[in-house]
PDB file of C-alpha atoms and ligand atoms in Angstrom:
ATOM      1  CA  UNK A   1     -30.634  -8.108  -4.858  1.00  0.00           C
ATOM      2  CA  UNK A   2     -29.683  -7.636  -8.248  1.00  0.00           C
ATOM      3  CA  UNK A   3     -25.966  -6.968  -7.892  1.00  0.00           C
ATOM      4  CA  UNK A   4     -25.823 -10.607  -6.839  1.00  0.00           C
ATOM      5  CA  UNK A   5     -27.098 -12.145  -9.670  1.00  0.00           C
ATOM      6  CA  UNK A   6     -24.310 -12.554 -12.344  1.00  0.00           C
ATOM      7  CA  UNK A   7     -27.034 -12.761 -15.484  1.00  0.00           C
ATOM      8  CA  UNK A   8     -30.361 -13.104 -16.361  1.00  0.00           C
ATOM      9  CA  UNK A   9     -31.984 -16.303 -17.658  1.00  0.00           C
ATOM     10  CA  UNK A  10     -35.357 -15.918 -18.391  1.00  0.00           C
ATOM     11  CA  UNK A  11     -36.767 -12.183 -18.498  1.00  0.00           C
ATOM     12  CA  UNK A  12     -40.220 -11.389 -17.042  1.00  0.00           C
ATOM     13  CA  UNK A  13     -41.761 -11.293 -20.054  1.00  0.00           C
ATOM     14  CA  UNK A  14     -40.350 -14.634 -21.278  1.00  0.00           C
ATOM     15  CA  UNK A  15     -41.372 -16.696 -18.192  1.00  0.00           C
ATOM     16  CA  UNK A  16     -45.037 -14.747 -18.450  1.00  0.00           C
ATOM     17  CA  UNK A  17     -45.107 -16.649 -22.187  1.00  0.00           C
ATOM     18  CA  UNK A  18     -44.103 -19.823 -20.944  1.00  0.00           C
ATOM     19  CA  UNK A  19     -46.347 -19.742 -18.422  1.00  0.00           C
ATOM     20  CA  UNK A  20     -49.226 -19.050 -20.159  1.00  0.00           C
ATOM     21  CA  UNK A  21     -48.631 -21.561 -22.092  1.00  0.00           C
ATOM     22  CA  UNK A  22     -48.024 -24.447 -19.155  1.00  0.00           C
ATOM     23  CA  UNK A  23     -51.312 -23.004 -17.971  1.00  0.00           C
ATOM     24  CA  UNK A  24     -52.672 -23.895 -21.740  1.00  0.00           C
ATOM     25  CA  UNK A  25     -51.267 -27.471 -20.938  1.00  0.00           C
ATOM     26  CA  UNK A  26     -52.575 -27.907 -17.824  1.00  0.00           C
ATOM     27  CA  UNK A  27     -56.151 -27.078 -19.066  1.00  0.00           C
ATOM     28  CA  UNK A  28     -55.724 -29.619 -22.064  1.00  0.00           C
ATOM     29  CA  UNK A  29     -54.294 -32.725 -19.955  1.00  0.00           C
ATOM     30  CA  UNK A  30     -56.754 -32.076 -16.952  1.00  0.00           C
ATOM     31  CA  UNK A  31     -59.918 -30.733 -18.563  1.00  0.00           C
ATOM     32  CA  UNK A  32     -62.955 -32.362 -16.814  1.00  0.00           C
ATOM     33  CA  UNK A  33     -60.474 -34.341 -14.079  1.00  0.00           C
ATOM     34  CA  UNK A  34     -61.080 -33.791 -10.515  1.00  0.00           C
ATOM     35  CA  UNK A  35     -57.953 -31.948  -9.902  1.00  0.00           C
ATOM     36  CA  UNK A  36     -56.052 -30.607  -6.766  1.00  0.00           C
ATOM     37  CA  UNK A  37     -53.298 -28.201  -7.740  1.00  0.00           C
ATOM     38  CA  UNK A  38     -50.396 -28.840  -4.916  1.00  0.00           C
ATOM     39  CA  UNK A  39     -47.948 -26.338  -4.604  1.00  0.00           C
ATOM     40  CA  UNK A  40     -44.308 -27.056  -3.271  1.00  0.00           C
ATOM     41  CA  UNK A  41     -43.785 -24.146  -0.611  1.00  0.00           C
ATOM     42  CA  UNK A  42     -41.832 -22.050  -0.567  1.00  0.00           C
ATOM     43  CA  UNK A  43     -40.316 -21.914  -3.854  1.00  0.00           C
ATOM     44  CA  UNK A  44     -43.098 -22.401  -6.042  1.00  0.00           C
ATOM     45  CA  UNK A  45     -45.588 -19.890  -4.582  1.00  0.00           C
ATOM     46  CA  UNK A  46     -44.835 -17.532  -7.155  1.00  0.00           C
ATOM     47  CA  UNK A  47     -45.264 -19.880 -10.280  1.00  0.00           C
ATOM     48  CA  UNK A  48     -47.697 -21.487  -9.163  1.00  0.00           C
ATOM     49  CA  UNK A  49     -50.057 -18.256  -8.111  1.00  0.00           C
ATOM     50  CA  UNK A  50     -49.539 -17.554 -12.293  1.00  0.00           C
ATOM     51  CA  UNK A  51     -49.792 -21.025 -13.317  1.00  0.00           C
ATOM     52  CA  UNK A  52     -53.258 -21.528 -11.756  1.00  0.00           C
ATOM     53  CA  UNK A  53     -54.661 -18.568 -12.843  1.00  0.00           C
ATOM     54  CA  UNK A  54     -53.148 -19.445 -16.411  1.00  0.00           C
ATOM     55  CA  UNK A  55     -54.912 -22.594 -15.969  1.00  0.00           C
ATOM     56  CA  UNK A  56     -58.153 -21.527 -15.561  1.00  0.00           C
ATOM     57  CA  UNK A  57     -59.489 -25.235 -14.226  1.00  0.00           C
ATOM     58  CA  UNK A  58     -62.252 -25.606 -11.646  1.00  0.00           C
ATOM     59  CA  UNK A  59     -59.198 -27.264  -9.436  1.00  0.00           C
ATOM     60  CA  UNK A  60     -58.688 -27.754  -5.672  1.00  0.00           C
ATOM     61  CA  UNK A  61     -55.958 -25.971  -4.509  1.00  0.00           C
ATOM     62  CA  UNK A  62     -53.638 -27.095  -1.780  1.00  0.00           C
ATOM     63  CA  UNK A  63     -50.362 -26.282  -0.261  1.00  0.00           C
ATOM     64  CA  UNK A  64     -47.341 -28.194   1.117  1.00  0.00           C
ATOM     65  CA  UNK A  65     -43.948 -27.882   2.728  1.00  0.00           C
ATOM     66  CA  UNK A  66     -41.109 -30.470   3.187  1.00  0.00           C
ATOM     67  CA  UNK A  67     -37.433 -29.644   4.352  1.00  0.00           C
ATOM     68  CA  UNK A  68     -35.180 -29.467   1.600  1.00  0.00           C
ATOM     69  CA  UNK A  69     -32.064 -27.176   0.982  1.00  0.00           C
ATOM     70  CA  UNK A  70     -32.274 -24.993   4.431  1.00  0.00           C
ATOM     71  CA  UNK A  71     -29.412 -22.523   4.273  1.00  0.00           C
ATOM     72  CA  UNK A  72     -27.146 -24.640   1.995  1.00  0.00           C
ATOM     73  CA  UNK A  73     -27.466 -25.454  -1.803  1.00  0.00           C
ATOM     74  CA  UNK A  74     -27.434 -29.074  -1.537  1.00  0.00           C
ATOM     75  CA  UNK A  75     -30.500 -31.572  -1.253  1.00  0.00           C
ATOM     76  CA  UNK A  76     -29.985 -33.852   1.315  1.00  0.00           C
ATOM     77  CA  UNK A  77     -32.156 -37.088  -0.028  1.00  0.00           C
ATOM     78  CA  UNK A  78     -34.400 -37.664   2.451  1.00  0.00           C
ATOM     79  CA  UNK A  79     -37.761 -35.403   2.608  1.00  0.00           C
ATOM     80  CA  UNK A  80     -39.502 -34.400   5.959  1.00  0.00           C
ATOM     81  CA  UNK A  81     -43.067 -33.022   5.989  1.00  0.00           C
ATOM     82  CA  UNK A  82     -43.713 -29.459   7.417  1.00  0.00           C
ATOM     83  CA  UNK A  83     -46.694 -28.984   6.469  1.00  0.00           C
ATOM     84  CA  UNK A  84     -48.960 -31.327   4.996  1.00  0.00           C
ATOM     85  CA  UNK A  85     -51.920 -30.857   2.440  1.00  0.00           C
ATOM     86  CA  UNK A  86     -55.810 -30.438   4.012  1.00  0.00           C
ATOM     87  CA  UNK A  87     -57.576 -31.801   0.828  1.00  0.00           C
ATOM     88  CA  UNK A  88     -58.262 -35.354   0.239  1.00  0.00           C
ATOM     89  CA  UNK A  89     -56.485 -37.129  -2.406  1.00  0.00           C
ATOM     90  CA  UNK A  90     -57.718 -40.517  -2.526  1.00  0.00           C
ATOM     91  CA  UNK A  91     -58.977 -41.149  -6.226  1.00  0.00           C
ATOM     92  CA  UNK A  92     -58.421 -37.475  -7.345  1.00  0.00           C
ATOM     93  CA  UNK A  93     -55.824 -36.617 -10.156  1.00  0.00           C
ATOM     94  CA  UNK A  94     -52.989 -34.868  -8.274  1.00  0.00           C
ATOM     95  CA  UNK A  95     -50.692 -32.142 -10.128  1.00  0.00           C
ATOM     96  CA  UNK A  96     -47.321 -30.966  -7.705  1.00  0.00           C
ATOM     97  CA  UNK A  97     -46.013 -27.791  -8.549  1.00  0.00           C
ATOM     98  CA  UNK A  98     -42.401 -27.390  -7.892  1.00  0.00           C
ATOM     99  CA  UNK A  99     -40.700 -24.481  -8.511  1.00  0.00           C
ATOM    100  CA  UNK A 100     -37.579 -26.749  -9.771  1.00  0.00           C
ATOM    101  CA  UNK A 101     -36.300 -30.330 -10.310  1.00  0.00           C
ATOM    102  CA  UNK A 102     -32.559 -30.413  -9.370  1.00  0.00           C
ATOM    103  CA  UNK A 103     -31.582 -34.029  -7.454  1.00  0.00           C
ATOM    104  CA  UNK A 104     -35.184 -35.230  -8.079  1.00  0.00           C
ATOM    105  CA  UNK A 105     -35.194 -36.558  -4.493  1.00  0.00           C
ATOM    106  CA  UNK A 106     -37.975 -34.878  -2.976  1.00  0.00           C
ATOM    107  CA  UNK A 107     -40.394 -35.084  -5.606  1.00  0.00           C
ATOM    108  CA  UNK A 108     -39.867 -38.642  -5.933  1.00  0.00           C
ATOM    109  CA  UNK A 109     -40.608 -38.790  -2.429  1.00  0.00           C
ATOM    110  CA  UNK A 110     -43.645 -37.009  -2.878  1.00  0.00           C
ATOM    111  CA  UNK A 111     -44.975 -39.100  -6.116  1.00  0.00           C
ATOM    112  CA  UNK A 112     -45.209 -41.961  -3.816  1.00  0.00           C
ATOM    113  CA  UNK A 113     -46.460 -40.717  -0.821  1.00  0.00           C
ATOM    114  CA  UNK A 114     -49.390 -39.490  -2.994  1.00  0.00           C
ATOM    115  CA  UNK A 115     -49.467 -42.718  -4.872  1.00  0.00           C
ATOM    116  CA  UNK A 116     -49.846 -44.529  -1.464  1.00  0.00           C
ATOM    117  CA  UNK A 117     -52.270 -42.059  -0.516  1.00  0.00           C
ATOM    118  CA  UNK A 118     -54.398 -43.788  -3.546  1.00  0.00           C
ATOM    119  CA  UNK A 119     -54.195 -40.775  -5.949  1.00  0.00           C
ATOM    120  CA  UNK A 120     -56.218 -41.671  -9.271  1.00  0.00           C
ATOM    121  CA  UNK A 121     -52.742 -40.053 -10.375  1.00  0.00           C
ATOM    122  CA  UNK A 122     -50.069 -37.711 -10.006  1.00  0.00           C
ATOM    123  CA  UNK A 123     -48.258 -35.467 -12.711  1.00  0.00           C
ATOM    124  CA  UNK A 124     -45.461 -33.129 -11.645  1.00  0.00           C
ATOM    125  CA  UNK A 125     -45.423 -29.762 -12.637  1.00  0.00           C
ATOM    126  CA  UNK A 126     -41.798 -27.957 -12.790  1.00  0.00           C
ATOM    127  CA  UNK A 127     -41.168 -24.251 -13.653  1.00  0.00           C
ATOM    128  CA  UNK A 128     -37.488 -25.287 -13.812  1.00  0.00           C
ATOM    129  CA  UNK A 129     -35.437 -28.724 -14.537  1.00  0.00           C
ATOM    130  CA  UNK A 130     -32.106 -28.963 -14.092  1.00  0.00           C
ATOM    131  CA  UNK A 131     -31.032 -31.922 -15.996  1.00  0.00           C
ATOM    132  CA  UNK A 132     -27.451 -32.723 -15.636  1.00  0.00           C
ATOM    133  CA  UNK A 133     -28.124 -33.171 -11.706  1.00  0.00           C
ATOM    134  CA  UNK A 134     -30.838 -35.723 -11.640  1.00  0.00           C
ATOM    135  CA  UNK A 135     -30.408 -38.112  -8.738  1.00  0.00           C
ATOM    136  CA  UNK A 136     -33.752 -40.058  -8.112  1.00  0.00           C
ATOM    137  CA  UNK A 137     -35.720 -41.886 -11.010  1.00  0.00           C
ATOM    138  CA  UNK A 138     -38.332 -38.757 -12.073  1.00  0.00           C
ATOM    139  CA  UNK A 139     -39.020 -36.656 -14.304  1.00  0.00           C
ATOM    140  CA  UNK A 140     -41.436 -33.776 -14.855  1.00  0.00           C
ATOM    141  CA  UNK A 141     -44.446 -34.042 -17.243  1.00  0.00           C
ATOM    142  CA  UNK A 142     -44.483 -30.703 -17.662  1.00  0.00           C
ATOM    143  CA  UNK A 143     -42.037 -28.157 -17.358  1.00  0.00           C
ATOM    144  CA  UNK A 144     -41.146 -24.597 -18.112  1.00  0.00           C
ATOM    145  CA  UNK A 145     -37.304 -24.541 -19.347  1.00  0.00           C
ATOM    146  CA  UNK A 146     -34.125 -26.690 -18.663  1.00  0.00           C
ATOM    147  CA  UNK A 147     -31.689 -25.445 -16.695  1.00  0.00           C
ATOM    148  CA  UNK A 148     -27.858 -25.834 -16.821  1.00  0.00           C
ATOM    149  CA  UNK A 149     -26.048 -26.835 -13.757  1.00  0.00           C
ATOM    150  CA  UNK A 150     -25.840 -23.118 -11.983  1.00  0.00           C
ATOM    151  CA  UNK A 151     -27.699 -22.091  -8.854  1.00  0.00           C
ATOM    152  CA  UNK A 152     -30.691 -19.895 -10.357  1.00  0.00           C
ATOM    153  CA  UNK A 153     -32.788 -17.488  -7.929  1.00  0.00           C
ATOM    154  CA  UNK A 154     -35.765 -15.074  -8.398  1.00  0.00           C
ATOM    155  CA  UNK A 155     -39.177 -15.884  -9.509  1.00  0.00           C
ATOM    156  CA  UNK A 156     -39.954 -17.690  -6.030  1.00  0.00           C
ATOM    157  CA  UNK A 157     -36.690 -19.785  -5.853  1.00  0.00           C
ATOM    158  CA  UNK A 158     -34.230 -18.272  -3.023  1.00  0.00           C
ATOM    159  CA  UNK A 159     -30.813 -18.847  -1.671  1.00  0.00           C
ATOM    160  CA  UNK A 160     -30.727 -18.979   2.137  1.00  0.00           C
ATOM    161  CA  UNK A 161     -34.413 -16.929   1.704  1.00  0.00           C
ATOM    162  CA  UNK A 162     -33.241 -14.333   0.214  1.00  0.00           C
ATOM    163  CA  UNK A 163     -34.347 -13.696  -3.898  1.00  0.00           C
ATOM    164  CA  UNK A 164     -37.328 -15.011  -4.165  1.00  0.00           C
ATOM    165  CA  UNK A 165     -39.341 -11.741  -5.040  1.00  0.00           C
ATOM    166  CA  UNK A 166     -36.977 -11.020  -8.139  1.00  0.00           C
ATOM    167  CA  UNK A 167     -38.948 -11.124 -11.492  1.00  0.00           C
ATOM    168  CA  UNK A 168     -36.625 -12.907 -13.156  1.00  0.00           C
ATOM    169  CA  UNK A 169     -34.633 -16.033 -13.370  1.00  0.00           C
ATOM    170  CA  UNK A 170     -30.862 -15.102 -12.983  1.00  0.00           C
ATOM    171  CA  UNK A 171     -27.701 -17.164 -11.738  1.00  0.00           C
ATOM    172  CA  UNK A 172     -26.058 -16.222  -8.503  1.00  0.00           C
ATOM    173  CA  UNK A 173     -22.804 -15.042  -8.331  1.00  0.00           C
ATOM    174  CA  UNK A 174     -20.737 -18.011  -6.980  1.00  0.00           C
ATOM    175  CA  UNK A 175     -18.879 -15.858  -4.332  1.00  0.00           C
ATOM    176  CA  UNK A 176     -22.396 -15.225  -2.940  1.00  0.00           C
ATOM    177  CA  UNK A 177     -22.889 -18.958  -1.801  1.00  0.00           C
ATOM    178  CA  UNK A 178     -19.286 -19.918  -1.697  1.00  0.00           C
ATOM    179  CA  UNK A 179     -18.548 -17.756   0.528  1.00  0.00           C
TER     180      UNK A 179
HETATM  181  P1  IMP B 201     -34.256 -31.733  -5.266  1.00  0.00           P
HETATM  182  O1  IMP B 201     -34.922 -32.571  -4.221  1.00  0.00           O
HETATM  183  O2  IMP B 201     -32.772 -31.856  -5.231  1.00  0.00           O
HETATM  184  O3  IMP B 201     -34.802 -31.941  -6.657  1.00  0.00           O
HETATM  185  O4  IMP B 201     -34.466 -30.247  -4.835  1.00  0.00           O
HETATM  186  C1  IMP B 201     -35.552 -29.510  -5.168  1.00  0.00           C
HETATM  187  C2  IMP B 201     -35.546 -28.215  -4.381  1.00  0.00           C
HETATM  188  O5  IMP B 201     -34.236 -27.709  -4.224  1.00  0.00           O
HETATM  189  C3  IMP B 201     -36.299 -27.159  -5.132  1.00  0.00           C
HETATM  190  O6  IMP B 201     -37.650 -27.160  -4.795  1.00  0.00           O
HETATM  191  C4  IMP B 201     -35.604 -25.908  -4.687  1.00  0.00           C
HETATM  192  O7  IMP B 201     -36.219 -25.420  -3.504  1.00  0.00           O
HETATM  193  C5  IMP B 201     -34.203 -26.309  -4.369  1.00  0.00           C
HETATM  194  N1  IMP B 201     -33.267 -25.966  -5.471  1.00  0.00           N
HETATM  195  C6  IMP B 201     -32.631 -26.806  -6.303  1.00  0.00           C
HETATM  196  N2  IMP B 201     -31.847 -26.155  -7.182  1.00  0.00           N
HETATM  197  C7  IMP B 201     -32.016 -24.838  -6.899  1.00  0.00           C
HETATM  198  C8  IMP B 201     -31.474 -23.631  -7.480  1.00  0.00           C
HETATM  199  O8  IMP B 201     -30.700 -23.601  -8.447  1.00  0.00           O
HETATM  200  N3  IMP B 201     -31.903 -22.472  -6.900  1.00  0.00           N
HETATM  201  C9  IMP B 201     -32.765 -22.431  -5.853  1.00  0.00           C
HETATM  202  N4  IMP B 201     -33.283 -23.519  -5.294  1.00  0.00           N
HETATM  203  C10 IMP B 201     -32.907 -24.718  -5.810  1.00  0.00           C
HETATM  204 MG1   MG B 202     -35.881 -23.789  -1.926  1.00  0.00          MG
END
């Protein structure tokens, strides 16, 4: 895996200090909510199993899946469930955890299907943002660090499944997914 990856971005030890400190964030803005912690499978499982525990909040937590990339590196704009949360989020405070923000388009998606699902709100969580590629009118409340315009795997986020157990953040080697 790591022959692919053409350098490192954020070092295991770096994303364990930012994520501490997200956790720290999440504590302060939600402290005494009732909050359900969703997390945006598959790419977020692995920030999101530190960021709750970093948390340390009495909060539901929930899981959910919706078709984005598939094989290829581009979002396509339009967001189909998979799998679909069990708790109930009418008049709860909802937090999404994504493992990154590139287009925006499916997490926009998602803000308002929870809004019409009568969430009392709903804050987006991002371990990654990546800026320059912002598509759909949202933005992260919280997030861990921006991103330049490269495709970044490891830490939970893949290429064609493949990646996601790396412990770092690292850019792919173009001729891997140019190929
Ligand atoms: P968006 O709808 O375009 O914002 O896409 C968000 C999803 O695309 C993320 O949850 C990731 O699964 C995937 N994605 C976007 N950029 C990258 C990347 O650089 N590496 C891996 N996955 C990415
Ligand atoms: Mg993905």
């Amino acid at each position: 895996m790591d022959k692919d990856v053409e350098r490192v971005l954020f070092s295991k030890g770096k994303i364990a200090r930012r994520v501490a400190a997200l956790g720290k964030e999440v504590a302060r803005r939600y402290a005494g909510k009732d909050l359900v912690m969703v997390c945006i499978l598959k790419g977020a499982c692995v920030f999101f199993a530190d960021l709750i525990r970093a948390a340390k909040l009495p909060a539901e937590i929930d899981f959910m899946s919706v078709s984005s990339y598939g094989a290829g590196s581009e979002s396509s704009g339009s967001v189909r469930i998979l799998k679909d949360v069990s708790a109930p989020v009418a008049g709860r405070h909802v937090l999404l955890v994504e493992d990154i923000i590139d287009t925006g388009n499916s997490l926009f998606a998602l803000k308002k299907l929870f809004a019409e699902r009568g969430a009392a709100s709903v804050g987006i969580c991002a371990f990654l943002d990546k800026k320059a590629r912002r598509r759909a009118p949202v933005e992260a409340d919280i997030y861990g660090f921006a991103v330049e315009d490269a495709f970044v795997v490891g830490y939970g986020l893949d290429y064609a499944e493949r990646y996601r157990a790396l412990p770092y953040i690292g850019v792919l080697k173009r001729e891997i997914y140019e190929k």
